[in-house]
Structure formats: C-alpha cells, structure tokens
GROMACS .gro file of C-alpha atoms in nm:
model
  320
    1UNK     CA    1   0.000   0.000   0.000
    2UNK     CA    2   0.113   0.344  -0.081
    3UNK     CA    3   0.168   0.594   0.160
    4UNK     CA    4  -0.076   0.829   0.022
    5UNK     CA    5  -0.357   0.539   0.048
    6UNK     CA    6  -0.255   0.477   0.413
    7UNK     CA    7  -0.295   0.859   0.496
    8UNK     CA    8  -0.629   0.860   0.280
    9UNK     CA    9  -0.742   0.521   0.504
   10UNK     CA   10  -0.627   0.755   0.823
   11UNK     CA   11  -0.831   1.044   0.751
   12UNK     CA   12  -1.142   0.845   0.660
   13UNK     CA   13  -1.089   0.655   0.992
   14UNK     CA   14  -1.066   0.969   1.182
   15UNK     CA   15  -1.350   1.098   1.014
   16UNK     CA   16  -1.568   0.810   1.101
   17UNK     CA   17  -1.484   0.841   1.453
   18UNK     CA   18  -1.504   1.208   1.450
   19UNK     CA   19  -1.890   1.108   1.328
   20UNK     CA   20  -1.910   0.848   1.593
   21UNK     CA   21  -1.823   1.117   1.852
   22UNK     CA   22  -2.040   1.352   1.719
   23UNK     CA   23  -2.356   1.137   1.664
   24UNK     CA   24  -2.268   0.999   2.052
   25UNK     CA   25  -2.322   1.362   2.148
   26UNK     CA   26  -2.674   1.381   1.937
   27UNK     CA   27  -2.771   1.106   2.094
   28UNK     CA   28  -2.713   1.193   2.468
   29UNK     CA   29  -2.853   1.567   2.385
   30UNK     CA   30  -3.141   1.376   2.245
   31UNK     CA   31  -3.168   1.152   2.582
   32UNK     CA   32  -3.102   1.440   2.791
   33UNK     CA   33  -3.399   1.666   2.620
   34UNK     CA   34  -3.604   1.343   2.622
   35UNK     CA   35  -3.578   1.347   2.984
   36UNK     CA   36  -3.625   1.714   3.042
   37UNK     CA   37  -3.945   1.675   2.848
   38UNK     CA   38  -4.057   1.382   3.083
   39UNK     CA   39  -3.962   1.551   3.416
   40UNK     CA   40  -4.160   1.890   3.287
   41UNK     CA   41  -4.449   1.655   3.178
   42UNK     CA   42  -4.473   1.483   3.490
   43UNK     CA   43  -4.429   1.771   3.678
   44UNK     CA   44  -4.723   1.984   3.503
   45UNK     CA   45  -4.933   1.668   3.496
   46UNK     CA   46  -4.885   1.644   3.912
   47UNK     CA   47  -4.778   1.316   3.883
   48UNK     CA   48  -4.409   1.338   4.036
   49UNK     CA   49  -4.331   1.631   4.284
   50UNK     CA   50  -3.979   1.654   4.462
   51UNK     CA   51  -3.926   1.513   4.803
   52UNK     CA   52  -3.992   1.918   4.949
   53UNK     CA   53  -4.305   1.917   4.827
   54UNK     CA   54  -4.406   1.570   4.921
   55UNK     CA   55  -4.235   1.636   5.232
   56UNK     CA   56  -4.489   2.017   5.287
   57UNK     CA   57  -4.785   1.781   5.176
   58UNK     CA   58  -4.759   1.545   5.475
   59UNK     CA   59  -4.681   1.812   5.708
   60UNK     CA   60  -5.014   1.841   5.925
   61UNK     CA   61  -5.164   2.175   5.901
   62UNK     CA   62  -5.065   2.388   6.198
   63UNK     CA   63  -5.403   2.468   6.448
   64UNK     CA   64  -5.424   2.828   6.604
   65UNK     CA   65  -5.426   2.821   6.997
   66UNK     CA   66  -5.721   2.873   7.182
   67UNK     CA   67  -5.675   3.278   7.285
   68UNK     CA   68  -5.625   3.341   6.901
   69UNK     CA   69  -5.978   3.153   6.806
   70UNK     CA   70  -6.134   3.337   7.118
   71UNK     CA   71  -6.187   3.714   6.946
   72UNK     CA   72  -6.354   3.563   6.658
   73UNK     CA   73  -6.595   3.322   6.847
   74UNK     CA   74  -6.704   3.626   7.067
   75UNK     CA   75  -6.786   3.831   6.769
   76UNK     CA   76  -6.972   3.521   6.595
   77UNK     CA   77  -7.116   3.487   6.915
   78UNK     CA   78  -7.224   3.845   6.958
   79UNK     CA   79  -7.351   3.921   6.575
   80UNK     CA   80  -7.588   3.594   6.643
   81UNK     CA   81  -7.714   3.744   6.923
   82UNK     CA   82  -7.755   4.062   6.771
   83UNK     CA   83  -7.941   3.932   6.493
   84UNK     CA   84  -8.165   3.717   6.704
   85UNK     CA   85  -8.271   4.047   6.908
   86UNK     CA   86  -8.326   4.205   6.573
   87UNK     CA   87  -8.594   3.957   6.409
   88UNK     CA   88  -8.651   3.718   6.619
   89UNK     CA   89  -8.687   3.726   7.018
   90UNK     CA   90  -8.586   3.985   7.257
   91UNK     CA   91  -8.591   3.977   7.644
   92UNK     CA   92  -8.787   4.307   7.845
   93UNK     CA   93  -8.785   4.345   8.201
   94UNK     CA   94  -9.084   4.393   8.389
   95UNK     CA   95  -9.047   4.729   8.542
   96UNK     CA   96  -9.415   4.816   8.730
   97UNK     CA   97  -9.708   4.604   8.913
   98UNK     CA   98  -9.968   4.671   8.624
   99UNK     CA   99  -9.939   4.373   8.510
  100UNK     CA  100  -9.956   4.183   8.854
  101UNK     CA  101 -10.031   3.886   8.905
  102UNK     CA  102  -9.936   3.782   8.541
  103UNK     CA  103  -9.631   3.942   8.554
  104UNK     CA  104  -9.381   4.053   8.861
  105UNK     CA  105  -9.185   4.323   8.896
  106UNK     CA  106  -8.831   4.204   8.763
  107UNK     CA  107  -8.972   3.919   8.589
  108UNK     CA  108  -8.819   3.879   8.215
  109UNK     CA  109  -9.015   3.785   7.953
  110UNK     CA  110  -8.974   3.699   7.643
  111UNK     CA  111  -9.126   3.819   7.340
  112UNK     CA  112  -9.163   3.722   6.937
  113UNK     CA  113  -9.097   3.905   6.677
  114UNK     CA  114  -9.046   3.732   6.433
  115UNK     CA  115  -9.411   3.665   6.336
  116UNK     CA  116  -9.509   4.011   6.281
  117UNK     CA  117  -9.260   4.025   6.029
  118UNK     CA  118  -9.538   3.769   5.830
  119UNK     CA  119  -9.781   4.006   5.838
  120UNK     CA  120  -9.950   3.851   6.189
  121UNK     CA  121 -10.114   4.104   6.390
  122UNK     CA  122 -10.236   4.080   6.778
  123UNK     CA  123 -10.502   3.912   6.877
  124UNK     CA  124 -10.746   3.978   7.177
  125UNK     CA  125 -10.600   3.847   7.493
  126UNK     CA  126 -10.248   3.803   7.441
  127UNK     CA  127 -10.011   4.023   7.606
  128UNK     CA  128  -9.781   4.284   7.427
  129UNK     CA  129  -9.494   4.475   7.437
  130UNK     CA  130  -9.539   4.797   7.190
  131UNK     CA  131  -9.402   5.157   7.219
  132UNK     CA  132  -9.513   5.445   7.364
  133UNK     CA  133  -9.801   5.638   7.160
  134UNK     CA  134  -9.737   5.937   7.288
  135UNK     CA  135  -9.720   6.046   7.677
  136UNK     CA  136  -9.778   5.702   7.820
  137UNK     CA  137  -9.401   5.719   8.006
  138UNK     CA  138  -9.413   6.061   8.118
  139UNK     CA  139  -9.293   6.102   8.472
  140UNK     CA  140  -9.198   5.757   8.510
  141UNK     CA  141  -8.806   5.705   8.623
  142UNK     CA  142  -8.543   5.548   8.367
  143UNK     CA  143  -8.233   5.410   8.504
  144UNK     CA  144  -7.931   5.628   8.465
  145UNK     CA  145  -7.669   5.483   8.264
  146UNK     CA  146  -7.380   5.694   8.438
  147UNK     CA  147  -7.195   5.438   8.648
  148UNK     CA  148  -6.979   5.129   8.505
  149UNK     CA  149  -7.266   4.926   8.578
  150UNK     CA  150  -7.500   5.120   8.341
  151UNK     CA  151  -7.285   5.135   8.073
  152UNK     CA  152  -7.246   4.742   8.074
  153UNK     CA  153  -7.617   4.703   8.090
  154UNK     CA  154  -7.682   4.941   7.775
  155UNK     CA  155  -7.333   4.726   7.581
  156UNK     CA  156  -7.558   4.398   7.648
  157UNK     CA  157  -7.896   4.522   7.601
  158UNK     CA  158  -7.784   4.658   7.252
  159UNK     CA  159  -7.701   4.285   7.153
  160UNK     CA  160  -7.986   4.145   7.301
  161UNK     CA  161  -7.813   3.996   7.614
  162UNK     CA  162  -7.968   4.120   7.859
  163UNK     CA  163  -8.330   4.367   7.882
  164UNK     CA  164  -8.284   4.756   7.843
  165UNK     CA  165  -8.299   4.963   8.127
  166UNK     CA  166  -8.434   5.228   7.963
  167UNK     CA  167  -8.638   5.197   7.633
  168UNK     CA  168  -8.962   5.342   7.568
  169UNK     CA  169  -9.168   5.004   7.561
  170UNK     CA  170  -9.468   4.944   7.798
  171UNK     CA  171  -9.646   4.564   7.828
  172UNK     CA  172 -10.000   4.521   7.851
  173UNK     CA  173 -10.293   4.246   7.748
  174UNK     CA  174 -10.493   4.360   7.411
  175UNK     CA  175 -10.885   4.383   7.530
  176UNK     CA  176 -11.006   4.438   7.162
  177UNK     CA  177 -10.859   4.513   6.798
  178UNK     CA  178 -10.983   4.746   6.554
  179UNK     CA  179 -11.401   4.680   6.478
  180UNK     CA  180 -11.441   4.589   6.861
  181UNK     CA  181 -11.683   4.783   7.105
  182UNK     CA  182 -11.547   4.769   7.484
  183UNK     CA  183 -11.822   4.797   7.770
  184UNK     CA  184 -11.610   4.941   8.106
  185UNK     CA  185 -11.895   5.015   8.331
  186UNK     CA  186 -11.865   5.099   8.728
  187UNK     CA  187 -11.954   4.759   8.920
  188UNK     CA  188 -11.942   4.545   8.600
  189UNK     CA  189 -11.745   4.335   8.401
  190UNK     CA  190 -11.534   4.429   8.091
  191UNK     CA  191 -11.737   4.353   7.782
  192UNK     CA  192 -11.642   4.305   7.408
  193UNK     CA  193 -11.841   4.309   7.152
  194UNK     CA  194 -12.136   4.258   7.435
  195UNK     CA  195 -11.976   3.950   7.569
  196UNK     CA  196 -11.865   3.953   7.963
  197UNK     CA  197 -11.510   3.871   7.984
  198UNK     CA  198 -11.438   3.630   8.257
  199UNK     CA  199 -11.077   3.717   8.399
  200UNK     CA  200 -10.939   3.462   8.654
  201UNK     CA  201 -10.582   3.678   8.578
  202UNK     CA  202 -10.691   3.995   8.733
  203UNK     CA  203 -10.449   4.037   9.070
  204UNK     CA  204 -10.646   3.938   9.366
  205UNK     CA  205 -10.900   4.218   9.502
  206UNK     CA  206 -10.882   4.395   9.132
  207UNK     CA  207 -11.189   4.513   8.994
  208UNK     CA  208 -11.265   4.499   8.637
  209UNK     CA  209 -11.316   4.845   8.600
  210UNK     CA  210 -11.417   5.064   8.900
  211UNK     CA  211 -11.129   5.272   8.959
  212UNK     CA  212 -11.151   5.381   8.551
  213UNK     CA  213 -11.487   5.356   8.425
  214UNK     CA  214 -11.516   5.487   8.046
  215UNK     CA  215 -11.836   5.386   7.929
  216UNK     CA  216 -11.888   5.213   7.581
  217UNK     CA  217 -11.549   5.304   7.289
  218UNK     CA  218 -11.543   5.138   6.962
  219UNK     CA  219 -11.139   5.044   6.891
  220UNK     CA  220 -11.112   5.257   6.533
  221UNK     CA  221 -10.957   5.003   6.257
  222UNK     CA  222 -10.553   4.940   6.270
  223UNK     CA  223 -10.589   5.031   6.641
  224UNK     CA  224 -10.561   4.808   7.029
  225UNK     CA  225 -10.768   4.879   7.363
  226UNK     CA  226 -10.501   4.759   7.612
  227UNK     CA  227 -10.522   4.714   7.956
  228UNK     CA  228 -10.321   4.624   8.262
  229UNK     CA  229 -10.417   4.275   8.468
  230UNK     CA  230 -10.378   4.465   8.782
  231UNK     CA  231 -10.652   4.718   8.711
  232UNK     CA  232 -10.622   4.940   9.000
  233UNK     CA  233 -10.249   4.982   8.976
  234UNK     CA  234 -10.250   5.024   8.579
  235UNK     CA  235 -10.236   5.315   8.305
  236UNK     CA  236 -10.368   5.180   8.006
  237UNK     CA  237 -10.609   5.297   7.747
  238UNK     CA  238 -10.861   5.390   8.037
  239UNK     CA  239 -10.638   5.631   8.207
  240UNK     CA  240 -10.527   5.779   7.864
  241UNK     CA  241 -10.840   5.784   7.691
  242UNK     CA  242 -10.937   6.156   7.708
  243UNK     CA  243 -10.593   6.279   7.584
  244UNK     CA  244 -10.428   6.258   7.256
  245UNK     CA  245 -10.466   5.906   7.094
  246UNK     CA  246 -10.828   5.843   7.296
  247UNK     CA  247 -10.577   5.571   7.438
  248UNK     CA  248 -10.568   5.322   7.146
  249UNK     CA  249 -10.236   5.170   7.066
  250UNK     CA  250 -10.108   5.161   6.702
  251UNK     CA  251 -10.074   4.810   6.552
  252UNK     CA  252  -9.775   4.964   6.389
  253UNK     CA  253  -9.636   5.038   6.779
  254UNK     CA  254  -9.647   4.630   6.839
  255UNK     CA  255  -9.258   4.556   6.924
  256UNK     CA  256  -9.437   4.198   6.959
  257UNK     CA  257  -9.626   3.901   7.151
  258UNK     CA  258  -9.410   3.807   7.473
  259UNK     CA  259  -9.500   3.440   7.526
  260UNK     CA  260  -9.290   3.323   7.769
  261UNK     CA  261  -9.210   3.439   8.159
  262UNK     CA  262  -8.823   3.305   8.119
  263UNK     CA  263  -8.677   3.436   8.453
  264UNK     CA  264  -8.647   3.440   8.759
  265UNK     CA  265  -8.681   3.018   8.693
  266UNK     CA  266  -8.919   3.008   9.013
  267UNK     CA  267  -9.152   3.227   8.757
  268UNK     CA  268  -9.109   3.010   8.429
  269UNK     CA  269  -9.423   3.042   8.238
  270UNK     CA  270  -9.594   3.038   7.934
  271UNK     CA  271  -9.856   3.315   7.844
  272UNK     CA  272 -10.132   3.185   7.656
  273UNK     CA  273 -10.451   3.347   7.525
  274UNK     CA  274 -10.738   3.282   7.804
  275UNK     CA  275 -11.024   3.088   7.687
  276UNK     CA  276 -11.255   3.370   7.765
  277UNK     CA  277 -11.116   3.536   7.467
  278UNK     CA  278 -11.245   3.258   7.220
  279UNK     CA  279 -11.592   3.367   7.260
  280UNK     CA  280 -11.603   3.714   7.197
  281UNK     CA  281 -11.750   3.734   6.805
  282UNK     CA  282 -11.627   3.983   6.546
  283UNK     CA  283 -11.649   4.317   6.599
  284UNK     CA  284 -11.835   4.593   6.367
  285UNK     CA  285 -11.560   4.527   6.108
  286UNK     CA  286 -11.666   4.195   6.026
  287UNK     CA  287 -11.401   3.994   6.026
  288UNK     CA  288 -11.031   4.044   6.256
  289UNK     CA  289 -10.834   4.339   6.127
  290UNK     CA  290 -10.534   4.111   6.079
  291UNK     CA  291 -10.731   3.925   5.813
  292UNK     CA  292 -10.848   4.170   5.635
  293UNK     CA  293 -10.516   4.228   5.382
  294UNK     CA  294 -10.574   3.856   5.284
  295UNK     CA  295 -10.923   3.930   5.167
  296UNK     CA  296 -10.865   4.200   4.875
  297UNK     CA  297 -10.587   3.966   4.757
  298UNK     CA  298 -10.768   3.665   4.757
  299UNK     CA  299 -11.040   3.845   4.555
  300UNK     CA  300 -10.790   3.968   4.277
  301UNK     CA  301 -10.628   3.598   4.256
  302UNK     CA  302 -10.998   3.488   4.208
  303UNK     CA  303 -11.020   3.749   3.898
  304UNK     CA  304 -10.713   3.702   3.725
  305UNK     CA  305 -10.699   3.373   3.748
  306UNK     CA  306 -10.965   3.313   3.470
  307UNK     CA  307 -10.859   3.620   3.260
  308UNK     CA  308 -10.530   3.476   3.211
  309UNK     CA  309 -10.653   3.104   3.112
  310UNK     CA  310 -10.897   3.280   2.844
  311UNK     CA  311 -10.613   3.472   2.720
  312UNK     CA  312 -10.402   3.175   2.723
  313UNK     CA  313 -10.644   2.969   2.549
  314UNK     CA  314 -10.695   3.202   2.265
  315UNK     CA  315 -10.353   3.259   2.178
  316UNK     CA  316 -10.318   2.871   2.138
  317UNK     CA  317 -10.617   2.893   1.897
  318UNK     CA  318 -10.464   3.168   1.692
  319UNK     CA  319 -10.146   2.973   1.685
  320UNK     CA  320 -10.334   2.683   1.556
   0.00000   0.00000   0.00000
C-alpha cells in the first residue's frame, strides 16, 4: 500500500470516529432533552413532585391556639345574638305592678318578633310589648346609665343579652282590635263586643273596672284597647283615653307578643290566650283586622286567574 492510500485510510478513519463522537453527542442531547421533556411533563401533569413538596404535603396543618380563636368566636357569638334580638326574640324586664299577678316586677319575659314580620297582627287576649303612643311614660323614672354598671347594661342590652334599662316600651294584654266595642262600666265586668269577659288573671281584690270607668269606645280600625291585669295599679287605654290618641295603641307600635315568663326560673311560664277570649265574636268590622289584607288579595287571585286562562287559550287557537 502506498503511503498516500494509508494517509487517505487515516483520515477516513478519523472521520468516522469524529462522526461516531459527534452522533454519541446527538444522541445523549437527544436523551437528555427526552428526559427534560418527561420531568416537565410529569411535573405539570402532578404526577411526580420533589421530596420538598411531598415532604410540605404530609406536614399536618398547623391549628391556632385557643386565645387566638377566642376574638372571633365572641364576635360570631355576639352578631348571632344581635341578629336574634333584631328579628326574632328579645328579652324586656318587667319594670311596674300593672301587670300583677301575670307578671312581677323584675320578671323577664320573652317576646316574638319574628311573626309580625309575616304580616300577623295581635289578637285579643295576648299580652304585648309595643311603644309608647305618645305620653304614656311621662314622669316615670329610667335608670341612669352613668356608672360602670350602666354602661355594661346598655353594651348587652344593645345585643340582646340582657333587657334595656331604659327603652320606651310598655307591656299590657290587648282587650279588643280594631271593629271591637269595649263595655267598662262601674260595678261590672269588661265587655267586648257585648260579651262579659271572665278574667281569673286579674291580681287578687282587682276590679274589672271601677277605679276607671269609660263607658262604651269602639277600637277605630288598625288600632288596640289595652289594659293592665292589675286594674287598679295600671295606666292603660282607660287612664289615657281623654288625651291625645283616645288611648288606642297603634298596631304599627307592636314591638311583639311576649309568650314566655323566662326568669327568675321560680316564675317560668308560658302566656297563653285565656279561653274567655275565644268567645267574643267579630267586631263591627266583620271579620279580625289582621285578616283583612288577605281578603282583597284573595279576591284579585280569584279574577285574574280566569282572565289569564282565556287569554291563554286564545292565543293557542290563533297559533293553531
């Protein structure tokens, strides 16, 4: 062999392993950017993480300590209450004897107020808290709220904890609603709608109405006769009827219907409508005031009712 083939068979020999190198390096950038493209797969996919993450996924989820959860269950705690004073039960105190023997002095009741919300609108006989309509509270004494005492009771009572010390709500038992004529003769009993009431609540040695006689009054519509179960020791619409108001109560002045005595425990209660009530008839009105918004309505669904199925039948015709 010549020397010029042997240098030609060198160079091609180099050459072919300077290919071999050089596809060996294609090939492991190849495997290398094959893998790359697996590990970013798997890792978009979430089916591989690193041992850190796998390691923060086991790690149990730290709790907060009791003094740090505190604040917020007092607030829960508080805005619950607040909303359950709002719309649906509040607690009053009893602050006079007119409603003895019913009701003591310091006795809390509770009342609902939730279903006037409904449209429901007192009935005779059940008792009710409402605000004043005007001159009812003059003269009597409110609690000052001056001392650290005071100022805890109004914090409470403004979240429904505990009963205000000073609001402008009296409690008495509705005689008659709007349509109803009241009988309150001298040496008699109480009459509605020419029915004697019979009223085993009155306190013991009350008379019906001696002390406040007012003759025959027809409750105007949207209006209460109210009067205290301790008639001699009571100002209800009796004492107030010759001033402003005649003493009738607005419906509107309801707070609402307190239906249970809830403390002192020794005075648990429940304060039902006497049976007496259930035989008085409907006043001049017709039927009870707290009725009569269903009526007009039920009259219009009657009316519309078959416009809108003749109308809806003769479109389908006209479509046919």
């Amino acid at each position: 062999m010549s020397v010029q083939q042997s240098a030609e068979s060198g160079e091609s020999g180099g050459a072919a392993e300077r290919g071999g190198a050089e596809d060996g390096r294609a090939g492991a950038t190849a495997t290398a950017g094959t893998e790359a493209a697996r590990s970013a797969a798997g890792t978009a996919s979430g089916t591989s993480a690193g041992p850190a993450e796998e390691s923060q996924a086991k790690r149990p989820r730290k709790k907060r300590p009791f003094w740090q959860e505190l604040p917020i269950l007092l607030v829960i705690a508080l805005l619950l209450s607040l909303g359950i004073k709002t719309f649906f039960v509040q607690a009053f105190s009893i602050p006079s004897g007119s409603m003895e023997r019913t009701l003591a002095i310091g006795d809390r009741v509770l009342v609902d107020k939730l279903t006037p919300w409904f449209g429901a609108e007192p009935e005779r006989g059940e008792v009710v808290v409402f605000r004043d309509p005007g001159g009812w509270l003059e003269g009597t004494p409110t609690t000052s709220g001056d001392d650290v005492m005071g100022t805890v009771q109004k914090v409470l009572s403004t979240v429904g904890l505990m009963p205000s010390a000073d609001e402008k709500d009296l409690i008495k038992r509705v005689i008659a609603v709007g349509g109803d004529t009241v009988q309150c003769e001298a040496g008699g009993p109480v009459k509605v709608n020419g029915v004697a009431l019979d009223e085993p609540y009155l306190f013991p040695g009350s008379t019906p109405c001696d002390n406040d006689p007012v003759g025959s009054v027809t409750v105007p519509k949207g209006k209460l006769w109210v009067m205290g179960d301790h008639r001699n020791n009571s100002r209800d619409s009796r004492w107030h009827h010759n001033e402003t108001g005649d003493g009738f109560v607005p419906v509107d002045n309801v707070v609402g219907r307190a239906f249970v005595v809830a403390w002192p425990l020794s005075d648990w209660s429940t304060l039902p409508v006497p049976d007496t009530f259930d035989k008085v008839p409907a006043g001049a009105a017709g039927a009870p005031i707290w009725n009569a918004p269903e009526a007009p309505g039920a009259l219009a669904l009657a009316g519309v009712v078959p416009v809108a199925l003749w109308r809806r039948r003769r479109s389908a015709r006209k479509g046919r």
